Structure formats: C-alpha cells, structure tokens
Coordinates of C-alpha atoms and ligand atoms in Angstrom, one line a residue:
M1 CA -18.6 8.5 -20.9
S2 CA -17.9 10.7 -23.8
E3 CA -17.5 13.8 -21.4
L4 CA -14.7 12.1 -19.7
V5 CA -12.7 12.0 -22.8
D6 CA -10.3 15.1 -23.4
L7 CA -10.7 16.2 -27.2
P8 CA -8.1 16.2 -29.9
T9 CA -6.1 19.5 -29.7
P10 CA -7.6 22.1 -32.2
V11 CA -5.6 22.1 -35.5
A12 CA -3.2 25.1 -35.2
H13 CA -3.5 27.0 -38.7
A14 CA -0.8 29.4 -38.2
R15 CA 2.2 27.7 -36.7
P16 CA 5.3 29.0 -39.0
A17 CA 7.0 26.1 -40.6
T18 CA 10.3 27.8 -39.8
E19 CA 9.8 26.9 -36.0
R20 CA 12.1 23.9 -35.1
G21 CA 11.4 23.7 -31.3
L22 CA 8.2 23.5 -29.2
V23 CA 7.1 27.0 -29.5
D24 CA 3.5 28.1 -29.0
R25 CA 1.5 31.1 -30.3
H26 CA 2.5 33.1 -27.1
G27 CA 6.1 32.8 -27.7
R28 CA 6.9 30.3 -24.9
V29 CA 9.3 27.4 -25.8
A30 CA 8.9 24.1 -24.1
T31 CA 12.3 22.5 -23.2
D32 CA 11.2 20.4 -20.1
L33 CA 9.5 17.2 -21.0
R34 CA 7.3 15.3 -18.4
V35 CA 6.8 11.6 -19.4
S36 CA 4.1 9.7 -17.6
L37 CA 5.4 6.0 -17.5
T38 CA 2.1 4.6 -16.0
D39 CA -1.3 5.8 -14.4
R40 CA -1.1 3.1 -11.8
C41 CA -0.2 3.8 -8.4
N42 CA 0.5 2.2 -5.1
L43 CA -0.9 5.0 -3.0
R44 CA -4.1 6.9 -3.0
C45 CA -3.5 10.2 -1.9
S46 CA -6.9 11.8 -1.3
Y47 CA -6.3 15.0 -3.4
C48 CA -5.4 12.7 -6.4
M49 CA -7.4 9.5 -6.5
P50 CA -10.4 7.7 -4.8
P51 CA -9.7 5.1 -2.4
E52 CA -10.7 2.4 -4.8
G53 CA -8.2 3.5 -7.4
L54 CA -9.2 4.3 -11.0
E55 CA -9.9 2.4 -14.1
W56 CA -6.3 1.8 -15.2
L57 CA -5.3 2.4 -19.1
P58 CA -5.3 -1.0 -21.0
G59 CA -1.8 -2.5 -21.2
E60 CA -1.9 -2.3 -25.0
D61 CA -2.6 1.3 -25.1
V62 CA 0.6 2.1 -22.9
L63 CA 3.6 3.0 -24.8
T64 CA 6.3 0.2 -24.7
D65 CA 9.7 0.7 -23.5
D66 CA 11.0 1.0 -27.2
E67 CA 8.1 3.6 -27.9
V68 CA 9.0 5.7 -24.8
V69 CA 12.8 5.8 -25.7
R70 CA 12.1 6.7 -29.2
L71 CA 9.8 9.7 -28.4
V72 CA 12.1 11.1 -25.9
T73 CA 15.1 10.7 -28.3
I74 CA 12.8 12.5 -31.0
A75 CA 12.2 15.4 -28.4
A76 CA 15.7 15.7 -27.8
E77 CA 17.0 15.5 -31.2
H78 CA 14.4 17.4 -33.2
L79 CA 12.5 19.6 -30.8
G80 CA 14.9 21.2 -28.4
V81 CA 14.0 19.3 -25.1
R82 CA 16.9 19.6 -22.6
E83 CA 15.2 17.9 -19.5
V84 CA 13.1 14.8 -19.1
R85 CA 11.2 14.0 -15.9
F86 CA 9.7 10.5 -15.7
T87 CA 6.6 10.6 -13.5
G88 CA 3.2 8.9 -13.4
G89 CA 1.0 7.6 -11.7
E90 CA 3.8 6.0 -9.8
P91 CA 6.9 5.6 -12.1
L92 CA 8.7 3.1 -9.7
V93 CA 5.7 0.5 -10.6
R94 CA 6.8 0.6 -14.1
R95 CA 8.8 -2.6 -14.6
G96 CA 11.4 -1.4 -17.2
L97 CA 12.1 1.9 -15.4
V98 CA 15.9 1.5 -14.9
D99 CA 16.2 0.2 -18.5
I100 CA 14.3 3.1 -19.9
V101 CA 16.4 5.5 -18.3
D102 CA 19.6 3.8 -19.2
R103 CA 18.6 3.7 -23.0
V104 CA 17.5 7.2 -23.1
H105 CA 20.5 8.2 -21.2
R106 CA 22.6 6.6 -23.9
A107 CA 20.4 7.8 -27.1
A108 CA 20.6 11.4 -25.9
P109 CA 23.5 11.8 -23.2
G110 CA 22.9 15.5 -23.1
L111 CA 19.3 15.2 -21.4
E112 CA 19.0 15.9 -17.8
L113 CA 17.0 12.9 -16.5
S114 CA 14.8 13.1 -13.3
L115 CA 12.1 11.3 -11.4
T116 CA 9.0 12.5 -9.6
T117 CA 8.1 9.7 -7.2
N118 CA 6.5 8.7 -3.9
A119 CA 9.6 6.8 -3.0
L120 CA 8.1 3.5 -2.2
G121 CA 10.7 1.0 -3.5
L122 CA 13.1 3.7 -4.2
A123 CA 15.4 2.1 -1.6
R124 CA 15.9 -0.8 -3.7
T125 CA 16.4 1.0 -7.2
A126 CA 18.1 4.5 -6.2
T127 CA 21.7 3.0 -6.9
A128 CA 20.6 1.4 -10.3
L129 CA 18.7 4.6 -11.4
A130 CA 21.9 6.6 -10.6
A131 CA 24.1 4.4 -12.4
A132 CA 21.5 4.4 -15.4
G133 CA 21.8 8.1 -15.8
L134 CA 19.2 9.7 -13.5
T135 CA 20.4 12.8 -11.9
R136 CA 17.7 13.9 -9.4
V137 CA 14.4 13.1 -7.8
N138 CA 11.5 14.9 -6.3
V139 CA 9.5 13.0 -3.9
S140 CA 6.2 13.7 -2.7
L141 CA 5.8 13.6 1.0
D142 CA 3.1 15.3 2.8
S143 CA 3.6 14.5 6.3
V144 CA 6.4 12.9 8.5
R145 CA 3.7 11.6 11.0
P146 CA 2.7 8.1 10.3
E147 CA -0.9 8.6 11.1
S148 CA -1.3 11.7 8.8
Y149 CA 0.6 10.0 6.2
A150 CA -1.6 6.9 6.4
A151 CA -4.7 9.2 6.4
L152 CA -3.6 11.2 3.3
T153 CA -2.3 8.4 1.4
R154 CA -4.6 5.6 2.6
R155 CA -1.5 3.5 3.0
D156 CA 0.7 2.9 6.1
R157 CA 3.9 3.2 4.1
L158 CA 5.8 6.4 5.5
H159 CA 8.6 4.1 6.6
D160 CA 9.1 3.1 3.0
A161 CA 8.9 6.5 1.7
L162 CA 11.7 7.7 4.2
A163 CA 13.8 4.9 3.3
G164 CA 13.5 5.7 -0.3
I165 CA 14.6 9.2 0.3
E166 CA 17.4 8.2 2.2
A167 CA 18.4 5.9 -0.4
A168 CA 18.2 8.5 -3.0
A169 CA 20.4 11.0 -1.3
A170 CA 23.2 8.1 -0.5
A171 CA 23.0 7.2 -4.2
G172 CA 24.1 10.7 -5.3
L173 CA 20.5 11.6 -6.7
S174 CA 21.0 15.0 -5.9
P175 CA 19.2 17.4 -4.9
V176 CA 16.4 15.6 -3.4
K177 CA 13.5 17.9 -3.6
I178 CA 10.5 17.0 -1.2
N179 CA 7.0 18.1 -2.6
A180 CA 4.3 18.6 -0.1
V181 CA 0.6 19.4 -0.5
L182 CA -1.4 20.7 2.5
L183 CA -5.1 19.7 3.0
R184 CA -7.2 21.8 5.3
G185 CA -8.0 20.0 8.7
V186 CA -5.6 17.1 7.6
N187 CA -2.0 18.1 7.4
D188 CA -2.2 22.1 7.2
A189 CA -0.9 22.3 10.8
E190 CA 2.2 20.4 10.0
A191 CA 4.0 22.9 7.7
P192 CA 6.7 23.9 10.2
E193 CA 7.2 20.2 11.3
L194 CA 7.9 19.3 7.6
V195 CA 10.3 22.3 7.2
R196 CA 12.2 21.2 10.3
W197 CA 12.4 17.6 9.1
A198 CA 13.5 18.6 5.6
L199 CA 16.1 21.2 6.7
G200 CA 17.5 18.6 9.1
A201 CA 17.7 16.1 6.5
G202 CA 19.3 18.4 4.0
H203 CA 16.5 18.5 1.3
E204 CA 14.5 21.3 -0.3
L205 CA 11.0 21.4 0.5
R206 CA 8.3 22.7 -1.7
F207 CA 4.9 23.3 -0.7
I208 CA 2.3 22.8 -3.7
E209 CA -1.0 24.4 -3.6
Q210 CA -3.7 21.8 -4.4
M211 CA -5.1 22.0 -7.9
P212 CA -8.5 21.0 -9.5
L213 CA -6.9 17.9 -11.0
D214 CA -8.2 15.1 -8.7
A215 CA -10.3 12.0 -10.2
Q216 CA -13.1 12.8 -7.7
H217 CA -13.4 16.3 -8.6
G218 CA -13.4 17.2 -5.0
W219 CA -11.3 20.4 -5.1
S220 CA -12.7 23.6 -4.0
R221 CA -11.2 27.1 -4.2
D222 CA -12.8 27.8 -0.6
T223 CA -11.0 25.0 1.3
M224 CA -7.7 24.8 -0.7
V225 CA -4.7 26.1 1.5
T226 CA -3.2 28.9 -0.3
A227 CA 0.4 30.0 -0.7
D228 CA -0.4 33.0 1.7
E229 CA -1.6 30.8 4.6
I230 CA 1.3 28.5 4.2
L231 CA 3.7 31.5 4.3
A232 CA 1.9 32.9 7.2
S233 CA 2.2 29.6 9.1
L234 CA 6.0 29.4 8.3
E235 CA 6.5 33.1 9.2
A236 CA 4.8 32.4 12.7
A237 CA 7.3 29.8 13.4
F238 CA 10.6 30.7 11.7
D239 CA 12.7 33.8 10.5
V240 CA 11.5 33.7 6.5
R241 CA 13.2 35.8 3.9
P242 CA 12.7 35.8 0.1
D243 CA 15.6 34.0 -1.7
D244 CA 17.7 36.7 -3.9
E245 CA 18.4 33.9 -6.4
E246 CA 17.0 34.4 -9.9
R247 CA 13.6 32.4 -10.3
G248 CA 13.6 32.1 -14.2
S249 CA 10.8 29.7 -15.3
A250 CA 11.1 27.6 -12.1
P251 CA 7.3 27.5 -10.6
A252 CA 8.7 27.7 -6.9
E253 CA 8.8 31.1 -5.0
R254 CA 12.0 30.2 -2.9
F255 CA 12.5 31.6 0.7
V256 CA 15.4 31.2 3.2
V257 CA 14.1 29.9 6.3
D258 CA 16.2 30.2 9.6
A259 CA 14.6 27.6 12.1
G260 CA 17.2 28.0 14.6
D261 CA 19.7 25.6 16.2
G262 CA 21.7 25.7 13.1
L263 CA 18.7 24.7 11.0
R264 CA 18.6 26.9 7.9
G265 CA 17.9 26.3 4.0
R266 CA 15.7 27.1 1.3
V267 CA 11.9 26.3 1.1
G268 CA 9.6 26.7 -2.0
V269 CA 6.1 27.7 -2.2
I270 CA 4.4 26.6 -5.7
A271 CA 1.4 28.9 -6.0
S272 CA -0.1 27.2 -9.0
V273 CA -3.7 28.5 -8.2
T274 CA -3.2 31.8 -6.6
R275 CA -0.1 33.2 -8.2
P276 CA 0.2 31.2 -11.5
F277 CA 3.4 31.3 -13.6
C278 CA 1.8 30.1 -16.7
G279 CA 3.7 33.0 -18.8
D280 CA 6.8 31.3 -18.0
C281 CA 5.8 27.7 -18.6
D282 CA 8.6 25.6 -20.4
R283 CA 6.8 22.2 -20.1
V284 CA 5.2 19.8 -22.2
R285 CA 3.7 16.4 -21.3
L286 CA 3.5 13.1 -22.6
T287 CA 1.1 10.6 -21.2
A288 CA 1.7 7.1 -20.9
D289 CA -0.6 6.2 -23.7
G290 CA 1.4 8.4 -25.9
Q291 CA -0.9 11.7 -25.9
V292 CA 1.0 15.1 -26.0
R293 CA -0.4 17.5 -23.6
N294 CA 0.7 21.2 -24.0
C295 CA -0.7 22.0 -20.4
L296 CA -1.7 20.2 -17.3
F297 CA -5.0 21.9 -17.7
A298 CA -5.5 21.3 -21.4
R299 CA -8.8 19.9 -22.5
G300 CA -7.3 18.6 -25.6
E301 CA -4.5 16.2 -26.4
S302 CA -2.7 15.1 -29.6
D303 CA -2.0 11.4 -30.5
L304 CA 1.6 10.6 -31.2
R305 CA 1.1 6.8 -30.5
G306 CA -0.9 6.3 -33.5
A307 CA 1.6 7.7 -35.7
L308 CA 4.3 5.8 -34.1
R309 CA 2.5 2.4 -34.5
D310 CA 1.6 3.4 -38.0
G311 CA 5.4 3.7 -38.9
A312 CA 5.8 7.4 -39.2
A313 CA 9.1 8.8 -39.7
D314 CA 10.8 10.8 -36.7
A315 CA 10.6 14.1 -38.6
T316 CA 6.7 13.5 -39.2
I317 CA 6.3 12.7 -35.4
A318 CA 8.4 15.9 -34.5
D319 CA 6.1 17.8 -36.6
L320 CA 2.9 16.4 -35.1
W321 CA 4.4 17.1 -31.8
R322 CA 5.2 20.8 -32.8
T323 CA 1.5 21.4 -34.0
A324 CA 0.3 20.1 -30.7
M325 CA 2.2 22.7 -28.8
W326 CA 1.3 25.7 -31.0
P327 CA -2.2 26.4 -29.6
K328 CA -1.2 26.1 -25.8
A329 CA -3.7 28.4 -24.0
P330 CA -2.0 31.5 -22.3
G331 CA -3.0 30.4 -18.8
H332 CA -4.8 27.4 -16.7
G333 CA -8.0 29.6 -16.3
I334 CA -8.9 28.2 -13.0
D335 CA -10.4 31.5 -12.0
D336 CA -12.4 31.8 -15.3
P337 CA -16.2 31.0 -14.6
A338 CA -16.1 28.8 -17.6
F339 CA -13.1 26.7 -16.2
L340 CA -13.7 23.0 -16.9
Q341 CA -11.4 20.6 -15.1
P342 CA -9.6 18.3 -17.7
A343 CA -11.2 14.8 -18.1
R344 CA -7.8 13.2 -17.4
P345 CA -6.9 13.3 -13.6
M346 CA -3.3 14.3 -12.6
S347 CA -2.1 10.7 -12.1
A348 CA -3.1 10.0 -15.8
I349 CA -1.5 13.0 -17.2
G350 CA 1.8 13.1 -15.2
G351 CA 2.4 15.6 -12.7
Ligands
SAM401 N1 3.2 9.3 -7.9 C1 4.3 10.2 -8.0 C2 4.4 11.3 -7.0 O1 3.3 11.4 -6.2 O2 5.3 12.0 -6.7 C3 4.4 11.0 -9.3 C4 2.9 11.4 -9.9 S1 2.0 12.7 -9.0 C5 0.8 12.7 -9.7 C6 3.1 14.0 -9.0 C7 2.8 15.2 -8.1 O3 1.6 15.7 -8.1 C8 2.9 14.9 -6.6 O4 4.0 15.7 -6.0 C9 1.6 15.2 -6.0 O5 1.5 15.5 -4.7 C10 1.1 16.0 -6.9 N2 -0.2 16.1 -7.1 C11 -1.3 15.2 -7.3 N3 -2.5 15.6 -7.3 C12 -2.6 16.9 -6.9 C13 -3.5 17.7 -7.0 N4 -4.8 17.9 -7.1 N5 -3.0 19.3 -6.7 C14 -1.7 19.5 -6.5 N6 -0.7 18.7 -6.5 C15 -1.0 17.2 -6.9
SF4_402 FE1 0.0 8.1 -6.6 FE2 1.4 10.3 -6.8 FE3 -1.1 10.4 -7.0 FE4 -0.3 10.1 -4.5 S1 0.1 11.8 -5.8 S2 -1.9 8.8 -5.5 S3 1.6 8.8 -5.1 S4 0.2 9.4 -8.4

C-alpha cells in the first residue's frame, strides 16, 4: 500500500523570503488554481477509472466547505492567484458546490471562477451557479454518439450531458469549452463528427492527448492518439489553419476550422504528452483532502489541511503553500525512462 502514496514535497532550501506569489525555482508563477472538491464521480471514463470505481477518500479527510473557502481566499489575498477552477472527480456531485462558489465569489470578488465537469446534472444547477458567480464551464464530452459515449464512460448518460451543456450556455456560462479525449479503436474516428457538432452548437472543442494518469495504469505511449494524428484526421475532413491569436500560457494550440456550410470556428489541441507546455505552466492544484500539488505529475505533495486544522494563521498557510511551489519540476518527464506515474490518479488530483 505504501507505494500508492505520494511523498511529501521535498523541503525547498533556497526559496527567497521576498517572493510573495507562488513562484518556483524555474521562474514560473502560478496564478491559476485548480481545486478538487471531491474524488468521487458518477461516470467511469475508461481512461480515468476502473469500472468498479476507486476507494474514495474518507469523508473526514475531505476539506469542509469552510476550509475550501478559506484556502481559496488565502490563495487570492496572499498568493496572487487570479483564476480558480473547481474540478474533481465530478464537482457537481459535491453537495455544497453552489454555496462554495457563492462564498468564494463574495470573499474574493476579483477571482475568475470556472468549473470542469461532465455536465451530468448541470441542467439543474447552471442558473444557480451563474448567479453565484461562476463565469465559465469546461465540459468533458468524448463522443456525441450514444453507444460510444456509453462505451467510454460506462454509463448511458449522453442525453444528460447534452442537456447540461445547453443549460450552461443558456445560463450565460460562456464560453462553454468542450474537452474530448480520443481512444484508439473506440472514438478516434469521431473527431470530425465532434468538431461539426461543436461548431454547430457554438462551443470551442479541445482535443486532449491521453495522459498516464489513469488509476488502472493502462496508458501506453504506443496506443495513445497523438496530436499529429488528431490534426491529420481534421485536415482530411476540413480546411484547418493555425489561429494567429497569441497562445500565452494556454495549453491548447488553436486552429481555425472551416467545415463548410457556414460551420467555422476554433478548435484546440492540447498535446500534453507529445508537445508539452510545462515551461509556460501557471497552474497549481489543491486536492479534495487539502494537499497542494505543484504539478499534475508531481510525486510529492504538501499538506495544508493539517496546518488548517491545527489553527495556523493565514500567513503561515500562505508560506507553506509558497514552499510547496518552489521545487516544481521543470517538466512532466513522461519521456524519461525513469518516469513514474504519480500514485494519485487524475480523478483524485483534480484535472
Ligand atoms: N469529472 C470532470 C470532467 O470529467 O470534466 C472533472 C474531472 S476530470 C479528471 C478533468 C479532465 O481530465 C476531463 O476533461 C477528463 O477528460 C480529463 N482526463 C481524465 N483522465 C485523463 C487522462 N488519463 N488523460 C487525459 N485527460 C484525462
Ligand atoms: Fe469522472 Fe471526469 Fe474521470 Fe470521467 S474523466 S471518470 S467524468 S472524473
């Protein structure tokens, strides 16, 4: 069991005491915080979880609503965080979600708040989330064919997901971005179909390369669908040109796709594996049980929950957070022969 536990982040010896933000030893500054609200989920996407699910975090280990609000407020007030994305697991299964968004929005009104979700149940909560201060949603949708969706997610819920996406757009949660992972032999032939659907609905679609973050450790470099393959399949179907807009720290390479019949818009490709963008990374992650992870692929993490529950002051917690950030690795190292997948899968880190 011990090999399944990520280690504490090594102590950073040389972090300058003058740094106020979340700076690392390679000069990157994290301003985008991903907050996982739960490791639980109502889908079982095959590239993420086994069919039987996982051993969920015990309830007492999960940060309470008050603790989440406090940590996010510290990040905004002390650490220069400007954007917060709530994720999971599936954040919509967290009972207090609307209230958490509302309280964070009131405590730190300058923060941009967004959600990454599978959209199941979003039809019921989109309006309340928008009223609470959420501005945007990213929805994971790997297929618009009921049978592929069910094969991929192991649940027959495409209809609910589509209803959630529509409700998000109607509630003004804009832009709605759609994330899709392609799996060889499952939905890799569906890229043009997904693009046509997204352009028709007015959503920006981004294809994400599959990463070695599944709980089953089933990822293989040889079978993953690469960004080059995704682009080739789009180019075979459409007129595809690189987008001139500045990319900045955004992970997606963007393209303008003309699918004919007036269907034209942007499509992104997030080549996390084959064209990593670690040098521009501005992200930091907080797990549902209060651990800071300075990288998705970090093998270490730093406990903030313990300090919080021991009564630490905001300034002390902020300092622990800065210390956790400083040793961030320069890159994910997937190509390194010594690469080891982190013990926590994506669903327990917060994607
Ligand atoms: N449940 C929510 C959802 O699916 O949007 C939020 C959490 S999920 C872990 C966040 C994102 O991670 C989703 O877009 C999902 O497709 C992606 N994801 C999960 N496992 C992945 C993997 N092994 N490689 C690439 N992306 C993955
Ligand atoms: Fe759930 Fe998201 Fe993982 Fe799919 S990708 S199983 S929706 S956490």
